[in-house]
Coordinates of C-alpha atoms and ligand atoms in Angstrom, one line a residue:
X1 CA -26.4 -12.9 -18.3
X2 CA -23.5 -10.5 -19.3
X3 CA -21.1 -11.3 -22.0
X4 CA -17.0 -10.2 -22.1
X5 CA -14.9 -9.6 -25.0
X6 CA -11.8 -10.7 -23.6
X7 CA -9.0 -8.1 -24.3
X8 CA -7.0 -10.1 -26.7
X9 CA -9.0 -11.6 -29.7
X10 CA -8.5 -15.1 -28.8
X11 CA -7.6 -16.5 -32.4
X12 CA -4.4 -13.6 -31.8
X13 CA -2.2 -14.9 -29.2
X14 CA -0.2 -12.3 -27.2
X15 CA 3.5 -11.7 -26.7
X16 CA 4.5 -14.6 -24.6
X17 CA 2.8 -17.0 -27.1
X18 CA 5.5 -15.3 -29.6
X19 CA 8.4 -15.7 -27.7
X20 CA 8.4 -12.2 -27.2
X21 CA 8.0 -12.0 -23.6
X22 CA 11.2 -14.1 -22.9
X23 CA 13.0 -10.7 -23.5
X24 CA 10.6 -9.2 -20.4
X25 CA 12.2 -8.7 -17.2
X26 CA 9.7 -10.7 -14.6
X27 CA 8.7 -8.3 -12.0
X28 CA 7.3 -11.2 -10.0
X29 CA 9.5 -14.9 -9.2
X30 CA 7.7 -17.4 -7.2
X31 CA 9.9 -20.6 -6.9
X32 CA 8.7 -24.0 -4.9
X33 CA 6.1 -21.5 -2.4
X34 CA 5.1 -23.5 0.5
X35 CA 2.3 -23.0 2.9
X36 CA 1.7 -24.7 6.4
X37 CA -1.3 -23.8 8.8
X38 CA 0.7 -25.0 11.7
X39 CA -2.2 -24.8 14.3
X40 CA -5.5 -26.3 15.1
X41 CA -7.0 -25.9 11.8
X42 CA -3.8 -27.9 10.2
X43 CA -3.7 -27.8 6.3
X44 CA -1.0 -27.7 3.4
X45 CA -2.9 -24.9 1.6
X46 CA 0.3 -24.1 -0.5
X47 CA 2.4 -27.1 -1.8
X48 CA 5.1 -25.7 -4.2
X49 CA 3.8 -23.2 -6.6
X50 CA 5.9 -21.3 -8.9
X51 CA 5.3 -18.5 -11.8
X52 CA 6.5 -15.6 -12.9
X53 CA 5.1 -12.0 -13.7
X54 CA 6.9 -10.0 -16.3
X55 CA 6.2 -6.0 -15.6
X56 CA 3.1 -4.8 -16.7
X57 CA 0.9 -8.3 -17.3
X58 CA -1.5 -9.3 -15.7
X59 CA -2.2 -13.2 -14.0
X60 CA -5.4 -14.7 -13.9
X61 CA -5.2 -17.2 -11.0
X62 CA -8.2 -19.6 -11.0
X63 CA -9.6 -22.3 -9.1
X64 CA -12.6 -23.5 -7.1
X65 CA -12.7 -22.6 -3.3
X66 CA -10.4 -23.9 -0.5
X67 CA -7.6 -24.4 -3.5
X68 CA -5.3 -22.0 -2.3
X69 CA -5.5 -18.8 -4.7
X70 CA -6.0 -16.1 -1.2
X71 CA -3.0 -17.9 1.4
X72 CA -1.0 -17.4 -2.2
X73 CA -1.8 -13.5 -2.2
X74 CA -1.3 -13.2 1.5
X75 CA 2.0 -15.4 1.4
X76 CA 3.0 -12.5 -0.9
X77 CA 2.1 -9.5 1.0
X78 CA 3.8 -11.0 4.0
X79 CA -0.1 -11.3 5.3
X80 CA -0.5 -14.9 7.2
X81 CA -0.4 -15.5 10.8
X82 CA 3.3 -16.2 11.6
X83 CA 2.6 -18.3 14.5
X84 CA 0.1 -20.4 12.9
X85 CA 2.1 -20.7 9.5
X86 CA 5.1 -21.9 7.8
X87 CA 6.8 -20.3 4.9
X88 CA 8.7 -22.2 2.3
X89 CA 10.1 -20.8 -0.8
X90 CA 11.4 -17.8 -2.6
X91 CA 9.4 -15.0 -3.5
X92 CA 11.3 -12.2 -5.5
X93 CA 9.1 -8.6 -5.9
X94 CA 11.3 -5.9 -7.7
X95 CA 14.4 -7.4 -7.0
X96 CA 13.5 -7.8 -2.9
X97 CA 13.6 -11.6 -1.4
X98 CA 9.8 -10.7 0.2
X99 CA 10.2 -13.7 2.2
X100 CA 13.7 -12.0 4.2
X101 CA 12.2 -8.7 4.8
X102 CA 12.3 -7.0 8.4
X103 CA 9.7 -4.7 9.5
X104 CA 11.0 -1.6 7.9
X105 CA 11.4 -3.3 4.4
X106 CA 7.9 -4.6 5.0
X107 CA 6.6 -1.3 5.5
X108 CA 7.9 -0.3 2.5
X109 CA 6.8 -3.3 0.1
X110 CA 3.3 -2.7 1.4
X111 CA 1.7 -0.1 -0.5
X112 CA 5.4 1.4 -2.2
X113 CA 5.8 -2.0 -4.1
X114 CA 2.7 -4.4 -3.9
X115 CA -0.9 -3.3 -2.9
X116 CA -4.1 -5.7 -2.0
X117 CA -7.6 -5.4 -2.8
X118 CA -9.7 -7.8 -1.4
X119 CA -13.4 -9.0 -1.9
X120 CA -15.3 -7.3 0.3
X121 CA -14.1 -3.5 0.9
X122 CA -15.3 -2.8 3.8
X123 CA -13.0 -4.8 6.0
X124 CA -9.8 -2.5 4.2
X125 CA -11.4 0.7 5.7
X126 CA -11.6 1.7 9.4
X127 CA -15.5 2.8 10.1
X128 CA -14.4 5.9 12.8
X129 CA -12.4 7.4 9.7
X130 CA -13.5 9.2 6.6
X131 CA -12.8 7.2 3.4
X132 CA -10.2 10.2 2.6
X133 CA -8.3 10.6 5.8
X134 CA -7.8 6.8 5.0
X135 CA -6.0 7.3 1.6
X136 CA -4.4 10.0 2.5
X137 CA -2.6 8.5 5.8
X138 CA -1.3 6.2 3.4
X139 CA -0.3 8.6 0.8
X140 CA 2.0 10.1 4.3
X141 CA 3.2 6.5 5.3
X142 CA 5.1 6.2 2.0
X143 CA 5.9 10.0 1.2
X144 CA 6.9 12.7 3.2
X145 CA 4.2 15.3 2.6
X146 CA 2.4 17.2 4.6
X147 CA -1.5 16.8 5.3
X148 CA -2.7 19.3 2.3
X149 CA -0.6 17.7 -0.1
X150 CA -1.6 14.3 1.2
X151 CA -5.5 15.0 1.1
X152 CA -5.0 16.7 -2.6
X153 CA -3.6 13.4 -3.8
X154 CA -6.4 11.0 -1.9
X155 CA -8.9 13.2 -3.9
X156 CA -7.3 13.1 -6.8
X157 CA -7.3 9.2 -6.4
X158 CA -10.5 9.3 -5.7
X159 CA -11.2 11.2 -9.1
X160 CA -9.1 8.9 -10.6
X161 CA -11.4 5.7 -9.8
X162 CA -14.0 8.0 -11.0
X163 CA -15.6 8.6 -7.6
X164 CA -18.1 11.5 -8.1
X165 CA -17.9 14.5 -6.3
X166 CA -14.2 13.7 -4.8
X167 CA -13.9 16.1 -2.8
X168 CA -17.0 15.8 -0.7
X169 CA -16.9 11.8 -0.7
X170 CA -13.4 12.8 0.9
X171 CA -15.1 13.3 4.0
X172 CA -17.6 10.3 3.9
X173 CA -17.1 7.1 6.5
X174 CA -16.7 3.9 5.0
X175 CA -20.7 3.0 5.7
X176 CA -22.1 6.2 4.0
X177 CA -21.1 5.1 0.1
X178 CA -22.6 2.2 -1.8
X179 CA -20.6 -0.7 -2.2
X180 CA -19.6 -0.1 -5.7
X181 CA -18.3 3.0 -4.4
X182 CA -16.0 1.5 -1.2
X183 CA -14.7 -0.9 -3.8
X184 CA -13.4 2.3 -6.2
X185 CA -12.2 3.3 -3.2
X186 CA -10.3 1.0 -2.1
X187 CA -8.8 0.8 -5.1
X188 CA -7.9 4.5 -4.4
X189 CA -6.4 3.5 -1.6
X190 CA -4.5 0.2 -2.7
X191 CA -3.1 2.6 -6.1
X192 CA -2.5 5.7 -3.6
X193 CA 1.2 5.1 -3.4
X194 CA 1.6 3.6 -7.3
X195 CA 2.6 0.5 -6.4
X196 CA 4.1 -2.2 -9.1
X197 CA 2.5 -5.3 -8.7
X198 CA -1.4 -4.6 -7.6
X199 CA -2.9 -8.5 -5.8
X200 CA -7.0 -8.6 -6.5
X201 CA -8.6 -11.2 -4.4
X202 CA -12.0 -11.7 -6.3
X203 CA -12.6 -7.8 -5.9
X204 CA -15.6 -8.1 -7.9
X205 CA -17.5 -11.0 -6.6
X206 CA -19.4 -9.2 -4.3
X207 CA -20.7 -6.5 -6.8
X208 CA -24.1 -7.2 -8.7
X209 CA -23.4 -7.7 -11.9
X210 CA -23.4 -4.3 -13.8
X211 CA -21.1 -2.6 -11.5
X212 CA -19.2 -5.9 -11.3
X213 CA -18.2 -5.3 -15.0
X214 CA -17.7 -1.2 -14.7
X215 CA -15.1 -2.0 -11.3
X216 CA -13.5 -5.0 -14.0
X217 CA -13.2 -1.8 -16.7
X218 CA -12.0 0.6 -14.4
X219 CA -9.2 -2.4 -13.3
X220 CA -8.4 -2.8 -16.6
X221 CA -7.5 1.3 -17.4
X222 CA -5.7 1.7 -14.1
X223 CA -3.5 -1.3 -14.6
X224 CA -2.5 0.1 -18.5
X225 CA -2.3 3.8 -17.1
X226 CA -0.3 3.0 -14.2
X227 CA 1.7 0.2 -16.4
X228 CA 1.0 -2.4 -12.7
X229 CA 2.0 -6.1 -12.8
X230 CA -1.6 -7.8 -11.5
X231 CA -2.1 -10.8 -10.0
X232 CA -6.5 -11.3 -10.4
X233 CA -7.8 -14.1 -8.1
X234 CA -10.9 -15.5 -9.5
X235 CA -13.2 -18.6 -9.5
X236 CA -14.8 -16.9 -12.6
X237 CA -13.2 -18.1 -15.8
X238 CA -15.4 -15.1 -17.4
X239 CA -13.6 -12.7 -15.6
X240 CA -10.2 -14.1 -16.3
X241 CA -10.5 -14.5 -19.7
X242 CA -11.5 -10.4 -19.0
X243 CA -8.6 -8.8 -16.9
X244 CA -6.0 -11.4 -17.6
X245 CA -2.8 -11.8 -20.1
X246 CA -1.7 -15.7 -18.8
X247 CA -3.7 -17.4 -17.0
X248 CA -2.7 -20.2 -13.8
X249 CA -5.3 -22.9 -12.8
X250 CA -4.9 -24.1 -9.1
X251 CA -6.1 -27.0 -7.7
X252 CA -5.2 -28.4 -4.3
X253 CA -2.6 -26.3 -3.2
X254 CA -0.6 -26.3 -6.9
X255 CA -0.7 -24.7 -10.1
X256 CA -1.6 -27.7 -12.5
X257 CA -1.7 -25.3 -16.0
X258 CA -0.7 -22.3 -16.4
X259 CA 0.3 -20.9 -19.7
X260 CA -0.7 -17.8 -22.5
X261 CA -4.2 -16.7 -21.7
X262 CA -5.5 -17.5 -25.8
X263 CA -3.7 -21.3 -25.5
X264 CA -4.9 -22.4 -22.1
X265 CA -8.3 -21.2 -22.8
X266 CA -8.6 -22.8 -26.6
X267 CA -6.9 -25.8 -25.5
X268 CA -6.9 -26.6 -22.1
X269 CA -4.4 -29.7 -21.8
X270 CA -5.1 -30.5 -17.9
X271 CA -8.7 -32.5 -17.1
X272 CA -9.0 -30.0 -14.5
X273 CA -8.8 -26.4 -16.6
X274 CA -11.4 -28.2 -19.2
X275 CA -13.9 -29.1 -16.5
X276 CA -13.6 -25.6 -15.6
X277 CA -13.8 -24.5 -19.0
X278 CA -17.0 -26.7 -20.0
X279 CA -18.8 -25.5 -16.7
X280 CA -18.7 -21.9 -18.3
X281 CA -21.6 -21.4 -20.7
X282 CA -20.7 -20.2 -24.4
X283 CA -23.0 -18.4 -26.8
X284 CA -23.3 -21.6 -29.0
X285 CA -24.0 -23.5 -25.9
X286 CA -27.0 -21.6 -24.5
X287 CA -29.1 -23.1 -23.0
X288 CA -27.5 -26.3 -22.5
X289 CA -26.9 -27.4 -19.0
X290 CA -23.9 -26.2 -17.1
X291 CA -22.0 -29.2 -16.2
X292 CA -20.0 -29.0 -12.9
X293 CA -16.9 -31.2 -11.9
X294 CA -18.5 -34.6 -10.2
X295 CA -16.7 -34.6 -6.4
X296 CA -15.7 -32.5 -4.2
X297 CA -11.9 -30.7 -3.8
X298 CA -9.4 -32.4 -1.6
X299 CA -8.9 -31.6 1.9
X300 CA -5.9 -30.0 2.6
X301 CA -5.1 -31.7 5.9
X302 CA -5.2 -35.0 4.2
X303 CA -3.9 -34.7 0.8
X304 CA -3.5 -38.2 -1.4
X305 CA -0.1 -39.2 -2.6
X306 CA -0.6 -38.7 -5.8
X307 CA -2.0 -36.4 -8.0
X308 CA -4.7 -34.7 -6.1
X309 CA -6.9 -34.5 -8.8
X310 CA -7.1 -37.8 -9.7
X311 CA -9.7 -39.2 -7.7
X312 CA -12.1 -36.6 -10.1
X313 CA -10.8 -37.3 -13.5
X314 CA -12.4 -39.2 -15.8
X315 CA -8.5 -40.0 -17.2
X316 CA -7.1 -40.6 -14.3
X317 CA -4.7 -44.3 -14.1
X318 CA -2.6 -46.3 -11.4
X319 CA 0.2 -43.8 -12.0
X320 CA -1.8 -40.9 -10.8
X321 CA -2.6 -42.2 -7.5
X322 CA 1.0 -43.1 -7.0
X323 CA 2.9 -40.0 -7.4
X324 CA 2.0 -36.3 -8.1
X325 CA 2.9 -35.5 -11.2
X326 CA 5.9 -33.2 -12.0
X327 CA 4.9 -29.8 -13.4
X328 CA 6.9 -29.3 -16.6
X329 CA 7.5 -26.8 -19.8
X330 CA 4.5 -27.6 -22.5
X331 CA 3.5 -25.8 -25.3
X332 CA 5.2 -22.7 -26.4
X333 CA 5.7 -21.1 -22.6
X334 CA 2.8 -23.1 -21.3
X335 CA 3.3 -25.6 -17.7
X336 CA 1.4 -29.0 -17.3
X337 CA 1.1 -31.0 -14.2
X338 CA -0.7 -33.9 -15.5
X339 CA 0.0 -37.8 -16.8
X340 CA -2.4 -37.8 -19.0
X341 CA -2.3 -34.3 -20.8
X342 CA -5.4 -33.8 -23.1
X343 CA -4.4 -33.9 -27.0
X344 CA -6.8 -31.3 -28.4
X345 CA -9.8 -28.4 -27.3
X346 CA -12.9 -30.4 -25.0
X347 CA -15.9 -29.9 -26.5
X348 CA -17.6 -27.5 -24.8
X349 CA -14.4 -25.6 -24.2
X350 CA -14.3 -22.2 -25.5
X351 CA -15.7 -21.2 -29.0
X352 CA -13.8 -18.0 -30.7
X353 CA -16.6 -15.4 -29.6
X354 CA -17.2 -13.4 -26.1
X355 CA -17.4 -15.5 -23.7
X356 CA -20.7 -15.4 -21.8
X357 CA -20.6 -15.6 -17.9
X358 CA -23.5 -17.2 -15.5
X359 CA -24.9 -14.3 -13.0
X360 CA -26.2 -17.1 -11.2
Ligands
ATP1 N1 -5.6 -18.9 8.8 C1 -5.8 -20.2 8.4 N2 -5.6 -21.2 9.2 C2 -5.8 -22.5 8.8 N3 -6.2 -22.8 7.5 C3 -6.4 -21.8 6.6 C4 -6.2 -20.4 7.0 N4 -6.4 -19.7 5.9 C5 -6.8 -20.5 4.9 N5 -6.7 -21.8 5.4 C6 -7.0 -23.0 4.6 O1 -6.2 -23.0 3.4 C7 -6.9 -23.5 2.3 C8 -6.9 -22.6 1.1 O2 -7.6 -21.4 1.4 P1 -7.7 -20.2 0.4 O3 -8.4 -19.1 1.2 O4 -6.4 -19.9 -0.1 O5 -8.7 -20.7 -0.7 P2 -9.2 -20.0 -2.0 O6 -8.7 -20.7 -3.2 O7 -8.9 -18.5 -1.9 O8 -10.8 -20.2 -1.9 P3 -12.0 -19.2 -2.1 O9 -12.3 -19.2 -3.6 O10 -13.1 -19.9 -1.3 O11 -11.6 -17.9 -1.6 C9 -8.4 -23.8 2.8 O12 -8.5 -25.1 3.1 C10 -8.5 -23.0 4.1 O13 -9.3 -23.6 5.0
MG2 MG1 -10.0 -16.8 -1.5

């Protein structure tokens, strides 16, 4: 069991929770994102999420599997089937409507403005090409350089995400490094072109657990150095409470909390974020069983009418089942979907220390 001492003492809530970040210019505007897998596998995967990323934070989005945190990543990057899908929404990146982009703006947002990592590296590299011919094709693809300058910089990416002996792994094929190393790598590559907003689908889930926390480290240096905006897909609430700043809970296609990383964490308000919470084991807890949310996650091809939740929560009334409830303002810059908003911390929520996460 490995413990992480999230980057903000918890009892110290960040700027937002000061009213402080309402002067920071969002890099990242999400209004009313839709998602529709129009063919044979039909499902509403995305059903009208919306956030914002000021410049240099970083989102932890959480959620148990099949709730929609990776078709929210790819709807970003542009990255979902477009004869299989449907679009809805507005996504604003830097000031560019993502969702109205041609090819050539395209081109450009990928890599120049937002960059992808995804859970299991080796499916971002080509095996018949060296890791560094990789990185630098797409240090050329966004800069006109020529191929000295453009290896130069791969290596010194590959220094950067503290790859040892750069230069020599340069010329090494995606199979030949360890899988801690293709995942520094790939960072490499997703940072080669210093993009703004980084997206990191569970990069670290497939890691054991001690590189698992150097790759989390080595996320968390980049992302000050570089000064990203990060949006860190994770079913971990360990690792969020890690890498992230705010933190948005999805469930069934929606965000259902979302708020300051310290106030969502100390007092989760939706049933949903507590469940998570008390299933995460805390030093004062060890020991005691991990409990786990009774029922299983909606399906996305038959979602109920009502709150989707509902038919898990131990709070759950007539009202839920009859309409989805609203997401509104709660808390100082905090957003609640719920009825029946929780008053104060769960036990078994979060004490003030590190938080302790299950290997198993
Ligand atoms: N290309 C696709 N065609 C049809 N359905 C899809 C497609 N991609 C994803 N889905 C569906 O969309 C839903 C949300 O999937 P998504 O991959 O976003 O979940 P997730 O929250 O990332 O889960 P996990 O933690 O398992 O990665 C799932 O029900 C999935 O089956
Ligand atoms: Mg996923």
């Amino acid at each position: 069991m490995f413990r992480f001492r999230p980057r903000h003492p918890l009892s110290t809530p960040p700027a937002e929770a000061t009213g402080a970040a309402a002067a920071e210019a969002p890099l990242v505007e999400v209004s009313d994102l839709t998602v529709e897998f129009t063919g044979s596998r039909k499902a509403s995967a995305v059903n009208g999420v919306s956030f914002s990323l000021p410049k240099g934070r970083v989102l932890g989005l959480l959620g148990e599997s099949g709730s929609g945190k990776s078709v929210t990543l790819r709807a970003l990057m542009r990255l979902l089937p477009p004869r299989r899908s449907r679009i809805g929404g507005r996504i604003l990146v830097d000031g560019q409507d993502v969702l109205a982009l041609d090819e050539k703006g395209l081109a450009h947002y990928r890599g120049g403005i937002a960059s992808m990592i995804f859970q299991e590296p080796i499916l971002a590299f080509d095996p018949v090409y060296t890791v560094g011919r990789q990185i630098a094709e797409a240090v050329r693809a966004h800069d006109a350089v020529d191929w000295a300058t453009a290896r130069a910089r791969a290596i010194e990416m590959l220094e950067h995400v503290q790859i040892p002996q750069a230069a020599r792994r340069y010329e090494s094929y995606p199979h030949e490094i360890s899988g801690g190393m293709r995942q520094r790598a790939m960072i490499a590559l997703a940072l080669s072109c210093r993009p703004k907003l980084l997206l990191a689908d569970e990069p670290t889930t497939a890691l054991d657990a001690t590189v698992q926390i150097q790759i989390l480290l080595l996320l968390r240096e980049l992302q000050k150095e570089f000064g990203m905006s990060v949006i860190f897909v994770t079913h971990d609430i360990g690792v969020a409470v890690e890498v992230s700043d705010r933190l948005a809970v999805m469930y069934g296609g929606r965000i259902v909390e979302e708020g300051d990383l310290a106030a969502v964490v100390r007092n989760p308000r939706h049933p949903y974020t507590a469940g998570l919470l008390a299933s995460t084991v805390t030093p004062g807890l060890r020991g005691r069983r991990l409990t786990t949310i009774p029922g299983a996650p909606p399906d996305l091809s038959d979602l109920p009418q009502g709150c989707a939740f509902a038919p898990r929560c131990a709070f759950a009334s007539a009202d839920c089942a009859a309409a989805v409830p609203p997401v509104r303002a709660f808390g100082q810059a905090g957003r609640l979907a719920c009825f029946h908003p929780l008053e104060s911390a769960v036990p078994g929520a979060l004490g003030p220390g590190p938080i302790a996460v299950p290997t198993a």
